[in-house]
Tab-separated table of C-alpha atoms in Angstrom:
chain	number	residue	atom	x	y	z
A	1	MET	CA	-136.522	-20.626	-108.592
A	2	THR	CA	-134.926	-17.468	-107.260
A	3	ARG	CA	-131.318	-16.790	-106.397
A	4	SER	CA	-132.069	-17.216	-102.679
A	5	ASP	CA	-133.812	-20.548	-103.420
A	6	LEU	CA	-130.682	-21.692	-105.231
A	7	VAL	CA	-128.472	-20.652	-102.289
A	8	ALA	CA	-130.762	-22.494	-99.836
A	9	LYS	CA	-130.798	-25.646	-102.005
A	10	LEU	CA	-126.991	-25.603	-102.301
A	11	ALA	CA	-126.511	-25.129	-98.541
A	12	GLU	CA	-129.032	-27.904	-97.849
A	13	ARG	CA	-127.429	-30.349	-100.282
A	14	PHE	CA	-123.852	-29.746	-99.098
A	15	SER	CA	-123.993	-29.694	-95.323
A	16	GLN	CA	-120.315	-28.708	-95.047
A	17	LEU	CA	-121.183	-25.349	-96.661
A	18	THR	CA	-122.589	-22.598	-94.506
A	19	HIS	CA	-125.366	-20.456	-95.901
A	20	ARG	CA	-122.824	-17.643	-96.343
A	21	ASP	CA	-120.447	-19.947	-98.273
A	22	ALA	CA	-123.268	-21.126	-100.549
A	23	GLU	CA	-124.307	-17.529	-101.157
A	24	PHE	CA	-120.699	-16.614	-102.019
A	25	ALA	CA	-120.432	-19.588	-104.410
A	26	VAL	CA	-123.626	-18.662	-106.262
A	27	LYS	CA	-122.594	-14.982	-106.450
A	28	THR	CA	-119.140	-15.910	-107.761
A	29	ILE	CA	-120.548	-18.174	-110.485
A	30	LEU	CA	-123.165	-15.655	-111.627
A	31	ASP	CA	-120.641	-12.796	-111.593
A	32	ALA	CA	-118.182	-14.842	-113.665
A	33	MET	CA	-120.928	-15.673	-116.174
A	34	SER	CA	-122.035	-12.020	-116.376
A	35	GLU	CA	-118.466	-10.825	-116.922
A	36	ALA	CA	-117.857	-13.427	-119.636
A	37	LEU	CA	-121.014	-12.391	-121.499
A	38	ALA	CA	-120.125	-8.706	-121.125
A	39	ARG	CA	-116.758	-9.457	-122.775
A	40	GLY	CA	-118.606	-11.172	-125.635
A	41	HIS	CA	-117.701	-14.743	-124.712
A	42	ARG	CA	-120.008	-17.727	-125.087
A	43	ILE	CA	-120.781	-19.915	-122.061
A	44	GLU	CA	-121.550	-23.595	-122.564
A	45	LEU	CA	-122.743	-25.846	-119.750
A	46	ARG	CA	-122.965	-29.371	-121.181
A	47	GLY	CA	-126.330	-30.977	-120.565
A	48	PHE	CA	-127.852	-27.653	-119.487
A	49	GLY	CA	-127.437	-25.139	-122.292
A	50	SER	CA	-125.434	-22.257	-123.633
A	51	PHE	CA	-125.482	-18.508	-123.168
A	52	SER	CA	-124.390	-16.178	-125.937
A	53	ILE	CA	-124.836	-12.596	-127.077
A	54	ASN	CA	-127.240	-11.758	-129.903
A	55	ARG	CA	-127.041	-8.522	-131.854
A	56	ARG	CA	-130.266	-6.635	-132.487
A	57	PRO	CA	-129.690	-4.269	-135.404
A	58	PRO	CA	-130.797	-0.644	-135.272
A	59	ARG	CA	-134.364	-0.056	-136.447
A	60	MET	CA	-137.024	2.561	-136.755
A	61	GLY	CA	-139.695	2.571	-134.063
A	62	ARG	CA	-142.532	4.872	-133.029
A	63	ASN	CA	-142.980	6.990	-129.940
A	64	PRO	CA	-146.330	5.698	-128.598
A	65	ARG	CA	-147.371	9.149	-127.318
A	66	SER	CA	-146.627	11.302	-130.330
A	67	GLY	CA	-146.507	8.707	-133.101
A	68	GLU	CA	-143.197	10.242	-134.160
A	69	GLN	CA	-140.620	7.897	-135.682
A	70	VAL	CA	-137.477	7.370	-133.618
A	71	LEU	CA	-134.277	5.473	-134.298
A	72	ILE	CA	-133.768	2.589	-131.890
A	73	PRO	CA	-130.029	1.939	-131.651
A	74	GLU	CA	-128.304	-1.430	-131.972
A	75	LYS	CA	-128.446	-3.620	-128.867
A	76	LEU	CA	-126.486	-6.613	-127.672
A	77	VAL	CA	-128.716	-8.939	-125.653
A	78	PRO	CA	-127.995	-12.179	-123.772
A	79	HIS	CA	-129.538	-15.298	-125.271
A	80	PHE	CA	-129.995	-18.750	-123.690
A	81	LYS	CA	-130.300	-21.901	-125.751
A	82	PRO	CA	-131.239	-24.987	-123.707
A	83	GLY	CA	-129.229	-28.155	-124.224
A	84	LYS	CA	-130.722	-31.384	-125.490
A	85	ALA	CA	-130.779	-33.025	-122.034
A	86	LEU	CA	-132.584	-30.027	-120.478
A	87	ARG	CA	-135.126	-29.840	-123.315
A	88	GLU	CA	-135.881	-33.556	-123.011
A	89	SER	CA	-136.135	-33.361	-119.214
A	90	VAL	CA	-138.544	-30.418	-119.315
A	91	ASP	CA	-140.587	-32.022	-122.073
A	92	ALA	CA	-140.846	-35.329	-120.195
A	93	ARG	CA	-142.011	-33.603	-117.013
A	94	GLY	CA	-144.407	-31.372	-118.961
A	95	VAL	CA	-146.134	-34.318	-120.612
A	96	GLN	CA	-146.572	-36.112	-117.279
A	97	GLY	CA	-148.036	-33.394	-115.095
A	98	SER	CA	-149.298	-30.298	-116.842
A	99	ASN	CA	-151.754	-29.028	-119.360
A	100	ALA	CA	-149.600	-27.274	-121.963
A	101	ALA	CA	-152.382	-24.949	-123.116
A	102	THR	CA	-153.064	-23.427	-119.705
A	103	GLY	CA	-149.825	-24.145	-117.851
A	104	LYS	CA	-151.888	-25.651	-115.007
A	105	ALA	CA	-151.165	-29.008	-113.466
A	106	THR	CA	-153.411	-31.868	-114.510
A	107	PRO	CA	-155.273	-33.460	-111.572
A	108	PRO	CA	-154.054	-36.961	-110.594
A	109	ASP	CA	-157.288	-38.556	-111.894
A	110	GLY	CA	-156.509	-37.201	-115.382
A	111	SER	CA	-159.644	-35.056	-115.610
A	112	GLN	CA	-159.371	-31.536	-116.969
A	113	GLY	CA	-160.876	-30.195	-113.736
């Protein structure tokens, strides 16, 4: 699902919202989440999951062209941990209609196609 899909779904579900209002709502929420993470805060959405910042320590890497060793500096990266309800929902849907090894949907007759 893309950001525009989310805006369209929100506008469709809440008929009192115009497309522009739905777009503004989605932008406001995502901006607030981005700002909170940038400030180092943790975001928890019960039943969905939590967003936090993970620290990647500095390390030695290699330049693929020259083979020369280079220092890769420390990085702070966003991390998402799904909540229990989301994990169970995804797992339940995955068991019903997909082949986990290939990521392809299983035909209705149950054959491996």
